Every structure is written in structure tokens, then in C-alpha cells.
PDB file of C-alpha atoms in Angstrom:
ATOM      1  CA  MET A 249       5.187  -4.631 -14.184  1.00  0.00           C
ATOM      2  CA  THR A 250       4.348  -3.715 -11.060  1.00  0.00           C
ATOM      3  CA  PHE A 251       5.910  -1.533  -8.971  1.00  0.00           C
ATOM      4  CA  THR A 252       6.755  -4.235  -6.575  1.00  0.00           C
ATOM      5  CA  ASP A 253       8.746  -6.189  -9.505  1.00  0.00           C
ATOM      6  CA  ALA A 254      11.925  -3.632  -8.934  1.00  0.00           C
ATOM      7  CA  ASN A 255      14.572  -3.113  -6.306  1.00  0.00           C
ATOM      8  CA  ARG A 256      14.986  -0.457  -4.266  1.00  0.00           C
ATOM      9  CA  ASN A 257      18.403   0.129  -5.851  1.00  0.00           C
ATOM     10  CA  GLY A 258      16.314   1.236  -9.340  1.00  0.00           C
ATOM     11  CA  THR A 259      16.588  -2.166 -11.391  1.00  0.00           C
ATOM     12  CA  GLU A 260      14.530  -4.315 -12.599  1.00  0.00           C
ATOM     13  CA  ARG A 261      14.339  -8.193 -13.113  1.00  0.00           C
ATOM     14  CA  SER A 262      13.541  -9.789 -16.717  1.00  0.00           C
ATOM     15  CA  GLU A 263      12.621 -12.464 -17.205  1.00  0.00           C
ATOM     16  CA  ASN A 264      15.308 -14.467 -17.831  1.00  0.00           C
ATOM     17  CA  GLY A 265      16.959 -13.249 -14.469  1.00  0.00           C
ATOM     18  CA  LYS A 266      19.269 -10.096 -15.872  1.00  0.00           C
ATOM     19  CA  ALA A 267      18.945  -6.632 -13.882  1.00  0.00           C
ATOM     20  CA  SER A 268      17.765  -3.891 -16.395  1.00  0.00           C
ATOM     21  CA  ALA A 269      17.276  -0.497 -15.802  1.00  0.00           C
ATOM     22  CA  ALA A 270      14.366   0.852 -15.251  1.00  0.00           C
ATOM     23  CA  ILE A 271      12.822   3.143 -16.560  1.00  0.00           C
ATOM     24  CA  PRO A 272      12.003   6.179 -15.392  1.00  0.00           C
ATOM     25  CA  PHE A 273       7.959   7.679 -14.809  1.00  0.00           C
ATOM     26  CA  ASN A 274       8.851  10.902 -16.706  1.00  0.00           C
ATOM     27  CA  LEU A 275       9.855  10.001 -19.249  1.00  0.00           C
ATOM     28  CA  GLY A 276      10.280  13.646 -21.870  1.00  0.00           C
ATOM     29  CA  GLY A 277       9.655  15.887 -19.319  1.00  0.00           C
ATOM     30  CA  MET A 278       6.637  15.166 -19.177  1.00  0.00           C
ATOM     31  CA  ASN A 279       4.197  14.594 -15.522  1.00  0.00           C
ATOM     32  CA  LYS A 280       1.962  11.923 -15.462  1.00  0.00           C
ATOM     33  CA  HIS A 281      -1.095  13.681 -16.533  1.00  0.00           C
ATOM     34  CA  GLY A 282       0.403  14.219 -19.915  1.00  0.00           C
ATOM     35  CA  GLU A 283       1.585  18.003 -19.292  1.00  0.00           C
ATOM     36  CA  ARG A 284       4.891  19.554 -20.445  1.00  0.00           C
ATOM     37  CA  ILE A 285       6.460  20.260 -16.809  1.00  0.00           C
ATOM     38  CA  PRO A 286       8.551  24.091 -17.222  1.00  0.00           C
ATOM     39  CA  GLU A 287      12.383  23.847 -17.069  1.00  0.00           C
ATOM     40  CA  ARG A 288      13.763  25.133 -13.637  1.00  0.00           C
ATOM     41  CA  ASP A 289      14.667  28.514 -15.286  1.00  0.00           C
ATOM     42  CA  GLN A 290      11.017  28.593 -16.114  1.00  0.00           C
ATOM     43  CA  MET A 291       9.496  28.188 -13.632  1.00  0.00           C
ATOM     44  CA  VAL A 292       7.785  31.017 -11.376  1.00  0.00           C
ATOM     45  CA  ASN A 293       8.273  31.810  -8.528  1.00  0.00           C
ATOM     46  CA  PRO A 294       4.800  32.676  -6.573  1.00  0.00           C
ATOM     47  CA  LYS A 295       6.621  33.863  -3.717  1.00  0.00           C
ATOM     48  CA  ASP A 296       7.937  36.565  -6.581  1.00  0.00           C
ATOM     49  CA  ASN A 297       5.150  39.405  -6.409  1.00  0.00           C
ATOM     50  CA  LEU A 298       4.391  39.163  -1.933  1.00  0.00           C
ATOM     51  CA  SER A 299       3.985  42.586  -0.550  1.00  0.00           C
ATOM     52  CA  LEU A 300       5.928  43.001   1.987  1.00  0.00           C
ATOM     53  CA  ILE A 301       2.701  41.447   4.391  1.00  0.00           C
ATOM     54  CA  ASP A 302       2.318  38.969   3.386  1.00  0.00           C
ATOM     55  CA  ARG A 303       5.302  38.016   3.176  1.00  0.00           C
ATOM     56  CA  ILE A 304       5.588  38.628   6.543  1.00  0.00           C
ATOM     57  CA  ARG A 305       2.497  35.826   6.623  1.00  0.00           C
ATOM     58  CA  TRP A 306       4.483  33.239   4.495  1.00  0.00           C
ATOM     59  CA  VAL A 307       7.036  33.020   6.633  1.00  0.00           C
ATOM     60  CA  TYR A 308       4.970  32.885  10.266  1.00  0.00           C
ATOM     61  CA  PHE A 309       2.943  29.525   8.209  1.00  0.00           C
ATOM     62  CA  GLN A 310       6.725  28.262   6.792  1.00  0.00           C
ATOM     63  CA  PHE A 311       7.495  29.328  11.414  1.00  0.00           C
ATOM     64  CA  SER A 312       4.329  27.419  12.396  1.00  0.00           C
ATOM     65  CA  LEU A 313       5.123  23.961   9.621  1.00  0.00           C
ATOM     66  CA  ALA A 314       8.459  23.175  10.652  1.00  0.00           C
ATOM     67  CA  THR A 315       7.951  24.061  14.521  1.00  0.00           C
ATOM     68  CA  CYS A 316       4.210  22.598  14.931  1.00  0.00           C
ATOM     69  CA  THR A 317       2.478  25.312  16.450  1.00  0.00           C
ATOM     70  CA  TYR A 318      -0.134  24.748  13.296  1.00  0.00           C
ATOM     71  CA  MET A 319      -2.036  22.857  15.828  1.00  0.00           C
ATOM     72  CA  LEU A 320      -2.131  23.923  18.702  1.00  0.00           C
ATOM     73  CA  ASP A 321      -5.592  26.314  19.404  1.00  0.00           C
ATOM     74  CA  PRO A 322      -4.992  30.006  19.023  1.00  0.00           C
ATOM     75  CA  TRP A 323      -4.005  30.416  22.453  1.00  0.00           C
ATOM     76  CA  GLU A 324      -1.487  27.852  22.958  1.00  0.00           C
ATOM     77  CA  ARG A 325      -0.088  28.693  19.323  1.00  0.00           C
ATOM     78  CA  HIS A 326       0.257  32.763  21.170  1.00  0.00           C
ATOM     79  CA  LEU A 327       1.466  31.426  24.150  1.00  0.00           C
ATOM     80  CA  ALA A 328       4.270  29.285  22.067  1.00  0.00           C
ATOM     81  CA  ASP A 329       4.882  32.475  19.942  1.00  0.00           C
ATOM     82  CA  PHE A 330       5.746  34.603  23.194  1.00  0.00           C
ATOM     83  CA  VAL A 331       8.045  31.455  24.466  1.00  0.00           C
ATOM     84  CA  PHE A 332       9.943  31.117  21.640  1.00  0.00           C
ATOM     85  CA  LEU A 333      10.449  34.901  20.839  1.00  0.00           C
ATOM     86  CA  SER A 334      11.304  35.273  24.858  1.00  0.00           C
ATOM     87  CA  VAL A 335      14.034  32.860  24.593  1.00  0.00           C
ATOM     88  CA  PHE A 336      15.345  34.093  20.784  1.00  0.00           C
ATOM     89  CA  ALA A 337      15.243  38.011  22.681  1.00  0.00           C
ATOM     90  CA  MET A 338      17.424  36.615  25.674  1.00  0.00           C
ATOM     91  CA  ILE A 339      20.094  34.925  23.836  1.00  0.00           C
ATOM     92  CA  THR A 340      20.528  37.588  21.081  1.00  0.00           C
ATOM     93  CA  TYR A 341      21.030  39.950  24.401  1.00  0.00           C
ATOM     94  CA  ALA A 342      23.973  37.660  25.873  1.00  0.00           C
ATOM     95  CA  CYS A 343      25.160  37.675  22.913  1.00  0.00           C
ATOM     96  CA  CYS A 344      25.751  41.519  22.108  1.00  0.00           C
ATOM     97  CA  THR A 345      26.518  41.884  25.959  1.00  0.00           C
ATOM     98  CA  TYR A 346      28.536  38.604  27.142  1.00  0.00           C
ATOM     99  CA  LEU A 347      30.170  37.571  23.466  1.00  0.00           C
ATOM    100  CA  PRO A 348      32.996  40.605  22.963  1.00  0.00           C
ATOM    101  CA  HIS A 349      34.309  40.806  25.893  1.00  0.00           C
ATOM    102  CA  TYR A 350      34.959  36.890  25.176  1.00  0.00           C
ATOM    103  CA  ALA A 351      35.723  37.625  21.604  1.00  0.00           C
ATOM    104  CA  MET A 352      38.424  39.711  22.784  1.00  0.00           C
ATOM    105  CA  HIS A 353      39.734  37.375  25.646  1.00  0.00           C
ATOM    106  CA  LEU A 354      39.684  34.106  23.944  1.00  0.00           C
ATOM    107  CA  LEU A 355      42.142  36.841  20.733  1.00  0.00           C
ATOM    108  CA  THR A 356      44.395  37.372  23.115  1.00  0.00           C
ATOM    109  CA  ILE A 357      45.152  34.130  23.927  1.00  0.00           C
ATOM    110  CA  PHE A 358      45.719  33.216  20.774  1.00  0.00           C
ATOM    111  CA  ALA A 359      47.744  35.740  20.685  1.00  0.00           C
ATOM    112  CA  ARG A 360      49.569  34.848  23.385  1.00  0.00           C
ATOM    113  CA  ILE A 361      49.707  31.528  22.098  1.00  0.00           C
ATOM    114  CA  PHE A 362      50.780  32.145  18.496  1.00  0.00           C
ATOM    115  CA  VAL A 363      52.244  34.996  18.046  1.00  0.00           C
ATOM    116  CA  SER A 364      55.828  34.797  18.760  1.00  0.00           C
ATOM    117  CA  PRO A 365      57.651  37.145  21.754  1.00  0.00           C
ATOM    118  CA  LYS A 366      60.262  38.684  18.787  1.00  0.00           C
ATOM    119  CA  SER A 367      57.861  40.094  17.181  1.00  0.00           C
ATOM    120  CA  VAL A 368      55.491  41.523  19.395  1.00  0.00           C
ATOM    121  CA  SER A 369      56.939  45.007  20.708  1.00  0.00           C
TER     122      SER A 369
END
């Protein structure tokens, strides 16, 4: 039976037309080459033994993959990173500067709405 014979919901049609459960590709914890697949608690995370510099490089690599900047020229990548960091720094500065004032203002508004005047001395 070929892959095209199976339905999208994971069932197969036999010769008599009745649906039967599809056979999973990964029987008995073996991959397609017959090698044993380790259990989840036995798997080794390759990031566990990285130094700090290698971990930072790995995070930057993941950032490059997520933002698709890995396909840019080096000068374009540096420019895109500079723009991203500038926007991130401006948002962080704005949050640290203006957010506490707005949060206190909202707390006073909610205190007037939800706290009864009798309980406020």
C-alpha cells in the first residue's frame, strides 16, 4: 500500500472498502534505519554543555533564523540588528519611564471604581 492510499485522517481502506487504522511508521521505538530511538528522559540536549559565548552564539543564530536575517549580506545583517536593538532599547526605555506613572494612575481609577467609599478613610 502506498502513502496515497491512506486518508488524511490516518485510516486506510482495505480491499473490501472498510476503514482500518493506519500502521504507524515508527513501530517499537525504531527509526527507519532500524536504530533504537532513545526515550525522552535519555535524550541529551546539545545546549547543556555550551560555554557562555557558545550559548550567546546559539541564541543569535536562532534569532537570525527566526527573523530570516541569515540570508542577508553581513552589512545588511548588522544594519538590521542595529535597527532591531534600537527599537528594542526605545521600547524598554519608554516602558521604564512612562509605564509606572500610567500604572499608578490606573490603580487610582480602579480603586475609586471598585473600593466602596465607606471602607476608605
